[in-house]
Coordinates of C-alpha atoms in Angstrom, one line a residue:
Chain A
M1 CA -17.5 28.0 -16.3
T2 CA -17.4 25.7 -13.3
A3 CA -20.8 24.9 -11.9
L4 CA -22.3 23.2 -8.9
V5 CA -24.6 20.4 -9.9
A6 CA -25.9 19.1 -6.6
I7 CA -25.1 19.1 -2.9
G8 CA -25.6 16.3 -0.5
T9 CA -25.2 16.8 3.3
Y10 CA -25.2 14.9 6.5
V11 CA -25.5 16.5 10.0
P12 CA -25.9 14.0 12.8
P13 CA -28.7 14.5 15.3
D14 CA -26.6 14.6 18.5
R15 CA -25.1 17.8 19.9
V16 CA -22.5 18.6 22.4
P17 CA -22.9 21.9 24.3
I18 CA -20.1 24.4 24.6
E19 CA -20.1 23.7 28.4
S20 CA -18.9 20.2 27.7
L21 CA -15.5 21.7 26.7
A22 CA -15.1 23.6 29.9
D23 CA -12.9 21.1 31.8
E24 CA -10.7 20.1 28.8
F25 CA -10.0 23.7 27.8
E26 CA -10.2 25.2 31.3
L27 CA -13.0 27.6 30.3
T28 CA -14.4 29.7 33.1
P29 CA -18.2 30.3 33.5
M30 CA -17.6 33.9 32.3
Q31 CA -15.9 32.6 29.1
L32 CA -18.7 30.2 28.5
R33 CA -21.2 33.1 28.8
V34 CA -19.2 35.1 26.3
F35 CA -19.3 32.2 23.9
R36 CA -23.0 31.8 24.1
R37 CA -24.0 35.5 24.3
Y38 CA -21.3 37.2 22.2
H39 CA -20.1 34.7 19.8
K40 CA -23.4 32.9 19.6
L41 CA -21.8 29.5 20.0
G42 CA -24.0 27.1 21.8
S43 CA -23.4 23.5 20.6
A44 CA -21.7 21.4 18.0
A45 CA -22.9 18.5 15.9
H46 CA -21.6 15.2 17.2
A47 CA -21.6 11.7 15.7
P48 CA -20.0 9.5 18.3
S49 CA -21.0 6.2 16.7
L50 CA -19.9 7.1 13.1
S51 CA -16.5 6.8 11.6
L52 CA -15.1 9.3 9.2
T53 CA -15.8 7.0 6.3
E54 CA -19.4 6.6 7.4
L55 CA -19.8 10.3 7.9
L56 CA -18.5 11.1 4.4
G57 CA -20.6 8.2 3.0
L58 CA -23.8 9.6 4.4
A59 CA -23.2 12.9 2.6
V60 CA -22.5 11.0 -0.7
A61 CA -25.7 8.9 -0.2
D62 CA -27.7 12.1 0.3
L63 CA -26.7 13.1 -3.3
R64 CA -28.7 10.1 -4.6
L65 CA -26.3 9.7 -7.5
T66 CA -27.8 8.0 -10.5
V67 CA -25.8 5.2 -12.1
E68 CA -25.2 7.5 -15.1
Q69 CA -24.0 10.3 -12.9
A70 CA -21.7 8.0 -10.9
A71 CA -20.2 6.7 -14.2
R72 CA -19.4 10.3 -15.3
I73 CA -17.4 11.2 -12.1
R74 CA -13.8 11.3 -13.1
Y75 CA -12.3 13.0 -10.0
V76 CA -13.1 12.8 -6.3
L77 CA -11.4 15.5 -4.2
Y78 CA -11.5 15.4 -0.4
A79 CA -10.9 18.8 1.1
R80 CA -9.7 18.8 4.6
T81 CA -9.1 21.3 7.4
F82 CA -6.5 19.0 9.1
P83 CA -3.9 17.3 7.0
G84 CA -3.8 14.1 9.1
V85 CA -7.1 12.7 10.3
V86 CA -6.7 8.9 10.4
P87 CA -3.8 6.6 11.1
Y88 CA -1.7 5.9 8.1
P89 CA -2.3 4.1 5.7
L90 CA -6.1 4.0 6.4
N91 CA -7.8 5.9 3.6
P92 CA -11.5 6.8 4.2
L93 CA -11.6 8.6 0.8
H94 CA -10.9 5.5 -1.2
E95 CA -13.2 3.4 1.1
V96 CA -16.0 5.8 0.2
C97 CA -15.2 5.5 -3.5
R98 CA -15.3 1.8 -3.3
S99 CA -18.6 1.9 -1.4
F100 CA -20.2 4.0 -4.1
G101 CA -18.7 2.3 -7.1
L102 CA -16.4 5.2 -7.9
Q103 CA -13.2 3.2 -8.3
H104 CA -12.9 4.5 -11.9
A105 CA -12.4 8.0 -10.5
S106 CA -9.0 9.5 -9.6
A107 CA -9.4 10.2 -5.8
F108 CA -7.1 12.4 -3.8
A109 CA -7.1 14.9 -0.9
V110 CA -6.3 18.6 -1.3
G111 CA -5.6 21.0 1.4
H112 CA -3.3 23.0 3.6
H113 CA -5.7 25.9 3.2
A114 CA -7.3 25.0 6.6
C115 CA -11.1 25.5 6.6
A116 CA -10.8 27.2 3.2
S117 CA -9.7 24.0 1.5
G118 CA -13.3 23.3 0.3
L119 CA -13.2 26.3 -1.9
L120 CA -9.8 25.2 -3.2
A121 CA -11.2 21.8 -4.1
V122 CA -14.1 23.3 -6.0
D123 CA -11.7 25.5 -8.0
L124 CA -9.4 22.6 -8.7
A125 CA -12.3 20.3 -9.7
G126 CA -13.3 22.9 -12.3
R127 CA -9.8 23.3 -13.6
L128 CA -9.5 19.5 -14.1
L129 CA -12.9 19.3 -15.7
A130 CA -12.1 22.1 -18.2
S131 CA -9.9 19.6 -20.1
A132 CA -12.0 16.5 -19.5
P133 CA -14.9 15.3 -21.8
P134 CA -17.8 17.8 -21.5
D135 CA -20.1 15.4 -19.6
A136 CA -17.4 14.6 -16.9
L137 CA -18.2 15.4 -13.3
A138 CA -16.1 15.8 -10.1
L139 CA -17.2 15.1 -6.6
V140 CA -15.9 17.3 -3.7
L141 CA -16.1 15.8 -0.3
T142 CA -15.8 17.7 3.0
G143 CA -16.3 16.9 6.7
E144 CA -14.2 15.6 9.5
K145 CA -14.3 14.1 13.0
A146 CA -13.6 16.3 16.0
F147 CA -11.1 13.6 17.1
T148 CA -8.7 15.6 19.2
G149 CA -8.6 18.8 21.2
E150 CA -7.5 21.1 18.4
A151 CA -10.2 19.6 16.2
R152 CA -12.8 20.3 18.8
F153 CA -12.1 23.8 19.9
V154 CA -10.3 27.0 18.7
P155 CA -9.5 29.0 21.8
E156 CA -11.5 32.2 22.0
T157 CA -12.9 31.6 18.6
S158 CA -15.0 28.5 17.7
M159 CA -16.0 24.9 18.3
F160 CA -15.9 22.3 15.6
G161 CA -18.9 20.2 14.7
E162 CA -19.0 16.8 13.0
G163 CA -20.9 16.5 9.7
A164 CA -20.1 16.1 6.0
A165 CA -21.0 17.4 2.6
A166 CA -20.6 16.1 -1.0
C167 CA -20.8 18.5 -3.9
L168 CA -21.1 17.4 -7.5
V169 CA -19.2 19.8 -9.8
A170 CA -19.4 20.2 -13.6
A171 CA -17.2 22.1 -16.0
S172 CA -20.3 24.2 -16.9
G173 CA -24.0 24.3 -16.1
P174 CA -27.0 26.4 -15.9
R175 CA -26.8 27.4 -12.2
D176 CA -24.4 28.0 -9.3
R177 CA -21.7 29.0 -11.8
Q178 CA -18.3 30.0 -10.3
L179 CA -17.4 33.6 -11.3
S180 CA -14.2 34.1 -9.3
Y181 CA -12.0 32.6 -6.6
V182 CA -9.5 34.4 -4.4
A183 CA -7.2 32.7 -1.9
S184 CA -4.9 34.7 0.3
L185 CA -2.2 32.4 1.9
R186 CA -0.6 33.7 5.1
G187 CA 2.2 31.3 5.9
E188 CA 3.6 33.7 8.4
F189 CA 1.1 32.3 10.9
D190 CA 3.1 29.1 11.0
G191 CA 3.3 28.7 14.8
E192 CA 1.3 27.1 17.5
L193 CA -2.0 28.7 18.0
E194 CA -1.1 30.4 21.2
E195 CA 2.0 31.9 19.6
V196 CA 0.2 33.5 16.6
A197 CA -3.3 34.0 18.0
G198 CA -2.9 37.7 18.9
E199 CA -1.7 38.8 15.5
F200 CA -4.0 36.5 13.7
Q201 CA -7.0 38.0 15.5
R202 CA -5.7 41.4 14.8
I203 CA -5.6 40.9 11.0
Y204 CA -8.4 38.4 10.7
H205 CA -11.4 40.6 9.9
D206 CA -9.5 42.8 7.5
A207 CA -8.0 39.8 5.7
L208 CA -11.3 38.0 5.4
G209 CA -13.0 41.2 4.3
A210 CA -10.3 41.7 1.7
A211 CA -10.7 38.2 0.3
V212 CA -14.5 38.8 -0.1
T213 CA -14.1 42.2 -1.8
S214 CA -11.3 41.0 -4.0
A215 CA -13.4 38.0 -5.2
V216 CA -16.4 40.2 -5.8
S217 CA -14.2 42.6 -7.8
S218 CA -12.6 39.7 -9.7
A219 CA -16.1 38.7 -10.7
G220 CA -16.7 42.1 -12.1
L221 CA -19.3 42.9 -9.4
S222 CA -19.6 45.2 -6.5
L223 CA -20.8 44.3 -3.0
S224 CA -24.2 45.8 -3.7
D225 CA -24.6 43.0 -6.3
I226 CA -24.2 40.3 -3.7
A227 CA -27.5 38.8 -2.5
L228 CA -26.0 36.6 0.2
I229 CA -22.8 35.5 1.8
L230 CA -22.4 31.9 2.8
P231 CA -19.8 32.0 5.6
H232 CA -17.8 29.5 7.5
N233 CA -19.5 29.0 10.9
V234 CA -16.7 30.3 13.0
N235 CA -18.8 32.5 15.2
V236 CA -21.2 35.4 14.8
V237 CA -19.1 38.3 16.1
A238 CA -16.3 37.6 13.6
W239 CA -18.8 38.1 10.8
Q240 CA -20.2 41.2 12.5
R241 CA -16.8 42.7 12.3
V242 CA -16.1 41.6 8.7
C243 CA -19.4 43.1 7.6
K244 CA -18.7 46.3 9.4
R245 CA -15.3 46.6 7.7
I246 CA -16.6 46.0 4.2
G247 CA -19.9 47.7 4.6
Y248 CA -22.1 44.6 4.0
P249 CA -25.4 44.0 5.8
L250 CA -25.0 41.3 8.4
D251 CA -28.6 40.1 7.8
R252 CA -27.5 38.9 4.4
V253 CA -24.9 36.6 5.9
L254 CA -26.4 33.1 6.6
L255 CA -25.5 32.5 10.2
D256 CA -28.3 30.0 11.0
H257 CA -26.1 27.1 11.9
V258 CA -23.4 28.7 14.0
A259 CA -25.2 28.2 17.3
D260 CA -26.4 24.7 16.5
Y261 CA -23.9 22.8 14.3
G262 CA -20.7 24.7 15.2
H263 CA -18.0 25.0 12.6
V264 CA -18.2 21.9 10.5
F265 CA -14.7 22.1 9.1
C266 CA -14.7 22.6 5.3
A267 CA -18.4 21.5 5.0
D268 CA -19.9 24.8 6.3
A269 CA -20.1 26.3 2.8
F270 CA -22.2 23.4 1.4
L271 CA -24.4 23.0 4.5
N272 CA -25.2 26.7 4.3
H273 CA -25.8 26.5 0.6
R274 CA -28.4 23.8 1.2
T275 CA -30.1 26.0 3.8
A276 CA -30.0 29.1 1.6
V277 CA -31.8 27.2 -1.2
A278 CA -34.3 25.6 1.2
R279 CA -35.1 28.9 2.7
G280 CA -35.5 30.5 -0.7
L281 CA -32.7 33.0 -0.1
L282 CA -31.2 32.6 -3.5
Q283 CA -33.2 33.5 -6.6
P284 CA -32.2 32.5 -10.2
G285 CA -29.4 34.9 -11.3
D286 CA -28.5 36.0 -7.8
H287 CA -24.9 36.5 -7.1
Y288 CA -23.5 35.2 -3.8
V289 CA -20.2 34.7 -2.0
I290 CA -18.9 31.7 -0.3
A291 CA -16.2 32.7 2.2
A292 CA -14.0 30.8 4.5
A293 CA -10.9 31.3 6.6
G294 CA -8.8 29.1 8.8
A295 CA -5.7 29.0 10.8
G296 CA -3.9 25.8 11.8
R297 CA -0.1 26.5 11.6
G298 CA -0.6 28.6 8.5
A299 CA -3.6 30.7 7.7
T300 CA -5.8 31.1 4.6
F301 CA -8.5 33.6 3.7
S302 CA -10.6 32.7 0.7
A303 CA -13.8 33.7 -1.1
M304 CA -15.6 32.5 -4.2
V305 CA -18.4 34.3 -6.1
F306 CA -21.2 32.3 -7.8
S307 CA -24.2 33.1 -9.9
H308 CA -27.2 31.0 -8.8
Chain B
M1 CA -2.8 25.4 -25.3
F2 CA -0.5 26.3 -22.4
A3 CA 1.5 23.6 -20.7
L4 CA 4.3 23.5 -18.2
G5 CA 7.5 21.6 -19.0
L6 CA 10.4 20.4 -17.0
R7 CA 13.3 22.8 -16.5
R8 CA 15.2 21.0 -13.7
A9 CA 14.8 18.2 -11.2
V10 CA 16.6 17.9 -7.9
S11 CA 16.6 15.4 -5.1
R12 CA 17.8 15.1 -1.6
R13 CA 18.1 12.6 1.2
Y14 CA 17.9 13.7 4.9
P15 CA 20.2 11.6 7.1
T16 CA 20.1 13.9 10.1
P17 CA 17.1 14.3 12.5
A18 CA 14.6 17.1 12.0
L19 CA 15.2 20.2 14.2
L20 CA 11.6 19.9 15.2
A21 CA 12.1 16.4 16.5
A22 CA 14.2 17.9 19.4
D23 CA 11.4 20.2 20.5
A24 CA 10.0 18.6 23.7
G25 CA 6.9 20.8 23.6
H26 CA 6.2 19.6 20.0
A27 CA 6.7 16.0 21.0
A28 CA 4.2 16.4 23.8
R29 CA 1.6 17.9 21.4
L30 CA 2.4 15.2 18.8
S31 CA 1.8 12.5 21.4
T32 CA -1.6 13.9 22.2
Y33 CA -2.5 14.2 18.6
L34 CA -1.4 10.7 17.7
T35 CA -3.0 9.2 20.8
D36 CA -6.3 10.7 19.9
L37 CA -5.9 9.8 16.2
L38 CA -5.3 6.1 17.0
A39 CA -7.9 5.7 19.7
P40 CA -11.0 5.4 17.4
Q41 CA -9.3 2.5 15.7
G42 CA -8.6 0.7 18.9
L43 CA -4.9 1.4 18.6
T44 CA -2.5 2.9 21.1
L45 CA 0.7 4.9 20.9
A46 CA 3.5 3.0 22.7
P47 CA 4.9 4.9 25.7
D48 CA 8.3 5.2 24.1
A49 CA 7.1 5.8 20.5
L50 CA 8.3 9.4 20.5
T51 CA 11.4 9.2 22.7
P52 CA 13.0 10.3 20.6
V53 CA 10.9 11.6 17.7
R54 CA 12.4 9.8 14.8
G55 CA 10.4 11.2 11.9
Q56 CA 11.0 14.2 9.7
S57 CA 9.3 17.5 9.2
Y58 CA 8.1 18.1 5.6
G59 CA 8.4 21.8 6.2
E60 CA 12.1 21.4 7.0
M61 CA 12.6 18.9 4.2
A62 CA 11.1 21.2 1.6
V63 CA 13.0 24.4 2.4
P64 CA 16.3 23.3 0.8
L65 CA 14.3 22.2 -2.3
L66 CA 12.8 25.6 -2.9
P67 CA 13.9 27.5 -6.0
A68 CA 16.2 30.4 -5.8
D69 CA 14.1 32.4 -8.3
P70 CA 10.5 33.4 -7.9
V71 CA 7.8 31.0 -8.8
D72 CA 4.0 31.5 -9.2
L73 CA 2.8 28.1 -8.0
L74 CA 4.0 25.5 -5.5
V75 CA 2.4 22.2 -5.0
L76 CA 3.4 19.7 -2.2
A77 CA 2.7 16.0 -2.7
Y78 CA 3.1 13.4 0.1
D79 CA 1.7 10.1 1.3
V80 CA 3.2 9.2 4.7
P81 CA 2.3 11.8 7.3
D82 CA 5.2 13.7 8.9
I83 CA 5.8 14.8 12.5
S84 CA 3.6 17.9 12.0
P85 CA 0.3 16.3 11.1
G86 CA -1.7 19.5 11.8
R87 CA 0.6 21.9 10.0
A88 CA -0.3 23.6 6.7
V89 CA 3.1 23.0 5.2
S90 CA 2.4 24.3 1.7
T91 CA 1.1 27.5 3.1
Y92 CA 4.2 27.9 5.2
L93 CA 6.3 27.3 2.0
T94 CA 4.4 30.1 0.3
H95 CA 5.8 32.4 3.0
V96 CA 9.4 31.3 2.5
C97 CA 9.5 30.6 -1.2
P98 CA 10.6 33.4 -3.6
G99 CA 7.6 34.8 -5.4
S100 CA 5.2 34.0 -2.6
P101 CA 3.5 31.5 -4.9
M102 CA -0.1 30.1 -4.7
S103 CA 0.3 26.8 -3.1
F104 CA -1.6 23.7 -1.9
A105 CA -1.0 20.1 -1.0
V106 CA -2.1 16.8 -2.6
S107 CA -2.2 13.5 -0.6
D108 CA -4.2 10.4 0.2
Q109 CA -3.4 8.9 -3.2
G110 CA -0.3 6.9 -2.5
R111 CA 2.6 7.5 -5.0
A112 CA 0.0 8.8 -7.5
A113 CA -0.2 12.0 -5.5
A114 CA 2.9 13.5 -7.2
F115 CA 1.5 12.7 -10.7
T116 CA -1.9 14.2 -9.8
A117 CA -0.1 17.2 -8.5
L118 CA 1.5 17.6 -11.9
S119 CA -1.9 17.3 -13.6
L120 CA -3.3 20.0 -11.4
M121 CA -0.3 22.2 -12.0
Q122 CA -0.8 22.0 -15.8
T123 CA -4.2 23.7 -15.3
Y124 CA -2.4 26.8 -14.0
A125 CA 0.0 27.0 -16.9
A126 CA -1.6 30.0 -18.6
T127 CA -1.6 32.1 -15.4
H128 CA 1.2 30.7 -13.3
P129 CA 4.0 30.0 -15.8
R130 CA 6.7 29.3 -13.2
A131 CA 6.0 26.4 -10.9
V132 CA 7.6 23.9 -8.5
L133 CA 6.4 20.5 -7.5
I134 CA 7.8 19.2 -4.2
A135 CA 7.3 15.6 -3.3
V136 CA 8.5 14.3 0.1
E137 CA 8.4 11.1 2.0
Q138 CA 9.7 10.3 5.5
A139 CA 10.5 6.9 6.7
D140 CA 9.1 6.7 10.3
L141 CA 5.7 5.8 11.5
P142 CA 5.6 5.9 15.3
Y143 CA 2.7 3.4 15.7
D144 CA 1.6 0.1 14.5
P145 CA -1.4 0.8 12.3
G146 CA -2.7 -2.7 12.6
V147 CA -2.7 -3.3 8.8
P148 CA 0.1 -4.0 6.3
V149 CA 2.1 -0.9 5.6
T150 CA 5.0 -0.1 3.3
L151 CA 7.2 2.7 4.4
P152 CA 10.1 4.3 2.5
A153 CA 13.5 3.2 3.5
A154 CA 14.9 6.7 3.8
H155 CA 13.7 10.3 4.2
A156 CA 13.8 11.8 0.7
G157 CA 12.5 14.8 -1.2
I158 CA 12.5 16.0 -4.8
A159 CA 11.6 19.2 -6.6
L160 CA 10.6 19.5 -10.2
H161 CA 11.1 23.0 -11.5
L162 CA 8.5 23.7 -14.3
A163 CA 8.1 26.5 -16.7
A164 CA 5.7 27.3 -19.5
D165 CA 8.5 28.0 -21.9
A166 CA 10.0 24.5 -21.6
P167 CA 9.0 21.5 -23.8
P168 CA 5.5 20.6 -22.5
A169 CA 4.9 17.7 -20.2
S170 CA 1.9 15.5 -20.1
V171 CA 0.5 13.4 -17.3
T172 CA -2.0 10.6 -17.0
V173 CA -3.3 9.0 -13.8
T174 CA -5.4 5.9 -14.6
P175 CA -7.5 4.6 -11.7
D176 CA -8.5 1.0 -11.0
S177 CA -5.9 -0.1 -13.6
D178 CA -5.3 -3.7 -14.4
A179 CA -4.2 -2.9 -17.9
V180 CA -0.6 -2.0 -17.0
L181 CA 1.0 -3.8 -19.9
D182 CA -1.3 -2.4 -22.5
S183 CA -0.8 1.1 -21.2
L184 CA 2.9 0.9 -21.4
D185 CA 2.9 -0.5 -24.9
G186 CA 4.0 2.0 -27.4
L187 CA 5.7 4.5 -25.1
D188 CA 7.4 6.8 -27.5
A189 CA 10.4 7.8 -25.4
A190 CA 14.2 7.7 -25.5
T191 CA 14.4 7.2 -21.8
V192 CA 11.9 5.4 -19.6
V193 CA 12.0 5.6 -15.8
L194 CA 10.1 2.8 -14.1
G195 CA 9.1 3.0 -10.5
G196 CA 9.1 0.0 -8.1
G197 CA 5.5 -0.8 -9.0
L198 CA 6.5 -1.5 -12.6
A199 CA 10.0 -2.8 -12.3
G200 CA 8.9 -6.2 -13.5
L201 CA 8.1 -4.8 -16.8
A202 CA 11.5 -3.5 -17.6
D203 CA 12.2 -6.1 -20.3
D204 CA 8.9 -5.3 -22.1
V205 CA 9.5 -1.6 -22.5
K206 CA 10.9 -0.4 -25.8
A207 CA 13.2 2.6 -25.3
D208 CA 16.8 3.5 -25.8
R209 CA 17.3 3.4 -22.1
V210 CA 15.3 2.0 -19.2
V211 CA 16.1 3.3 -15.7
L212 CA 14.8 1.5 -12.7
A213 CA 14.0 3.7 -9.7
D214 CA 14.8 2.8 -6.2
P215 CA 11.9 0.6 -5.2
A216 CA 12.4 1.4 -1.5
Q217 CA 11.2 4.9 -2.1
P218 CA 7.6 4.6 -3.2
M219 CA 6.9 8.3 -3.6
T220 CA 10.2 9.9 -4.6
G221 CA 12.0 7.0 -6.3
V222 CA 11.0 7.8 -9.8
W223 CA 11.6 11.5 -9.5
E224 CA 15.0 10.8 -7.8
A225 CA 15.9 8.8 -10.9
L226 CA 14.7 11.5 -13.2
A227 CA 16.8 14.0 -11.3
A228 CA 19.9 11.8 -11.9
L229 CA 19.4 12.0 -15.7
D230 CA 21.1 14.6 -17.9
L231 CA 18.0 16.3 -19.2
D232 CA 20.0 17.7 -22.2
T233 CA 20.9 14.3 -23.5
A234 CA 18.1 12.0 -22.2
G235 CA 15.7 12.9 -25.0
R236 CA 12.0 12.4 -24.5
I237 CA 11.5 11.0 -21.0
V238 CA 8.7 8.9 -19.7
V239 CA 8.3 8.4 -15.9
A240 CA 5.9 5.7 -15.0
D241 CA 4.8 3.9 -11.8
Y242 CA 2.0 1.9 -10.4
D243 CA 0.6 2.1 -6.9
P244 CA -0.2 -1.5 -6.0
A245 CA -2.4 -0.6 -3.0
L246 CA -4.6 1.9 -4.6
R247 CA -4.2 0.6 -8.2
Y248 CA -3.3 3.8 -10.0
L249 CA -1.1 3.6 -13.1
C250 CA 0.8 6.9 -13.5
V251 CA 2.6 8.1 -16.6
A252 CA 4.4 11.5 -17.0
T253 CA 6.0 12.4 -20.3
F254 CA 8.6 15.2 -20.5
G255 CA 9.8 16.7 -23.8

């Protein structure tokens, strides 16, 4: 059963306030107040001096891989929100692998699940490791640069923050074992954001709630068994609505970083996991859900259940 | 042990422009996206780079490759970006493909991405017994990346239709490979398809028939050559290629 072995993260110290986006996205003072008070979006992490390669590298460095661990890594999967993030043929993934002596690993990107691609990568890593030698490991990388308008701001919804996470995955292990994974692909939202936003917002909370309850059910559990939800940091009101629909207490959704980091692409899940462990919110044996959704010319709603 | 095998392989070229290329609104958005993408590298998009848009849309290229019958899994493999760099193409394909399959995309691994996609698809064999791999490459890069780059000569796409009740396939992707010759020694195959990265080894391969893929099509060349074979008479087939930039040796065996 796929298990998380260790998580490394990097969040830069700089922040950009939501107000800094006002001119570029023609946000009115009223809209800015709604973002701060209603969606609880205040700022986003920002790393103006770091390249994508450096950002990912800092997350891998935070893992403090031993030589023995590095040698056991057979796969490196880079999960992305945006399919294209650097000019071709630049390849930050392989640059990071070279920097950390991981050339012996098969490294590739997986995606087209928008911000839910991180969960896809964990699931795929586990699948590959299931037929690898028992001591083999996989490394899942997440994190992107807010390099263009649509990678900085989702109208009426969220602002993206820069950061990265690196998650070491094993085929089995004593903790953070994956019990289920559900991905609901909604390719009908294959238009420009302004074209699909209305319908996407209409179904968003039901679809994300359905992914969560389906994953919990697939794990043979009920929502009352779930100690914590680790969400994507899209905004607070979205999770208020999801919780209301599925009947789950909002105070058990870890929303600590929404107002500060912003939505750190596919890295939210791992950043929030780190915080949950640091705050003592997960006890041995606790079941928890990692959930994410995203739209970017195609929408995906995903959830994964783990046992800590 | 469940495994997918090859039922059918098809290929296409795309000589006409993408419909999306004629969309002025899309061209404007693409210009913004690429300008912002290039700026951190100190690169710029030439003023006439997108007049007209010359590249292809992977969504458009993939649709005619989709199976007529339902499938459970669809994986898209590509290397060169298309003219919709922010689009979740594989998710769109789930919407239009019979069977509304689970789907995802594999990239950032040069020509090895299609082989890795096959490896990943094998892990679904027990639960997703009908599957299709689509690999696409388009030939236009509307900017100078400032580093050496090899682009395909033509817009091309292939589909491998896979099923759990076909003779099982196996795939290996060997990273950081210098041992190309050793790895290709002892290939037990009636037909060997060699990609452009291995064309120089054609005389060293022992097989009834050795087929050289179009070296001008880094991603799709070997699969196009596979699609040209008569699968009923080709016997056991090995498809092999080597990515010289990222140094992956890739070998897929069918039958």
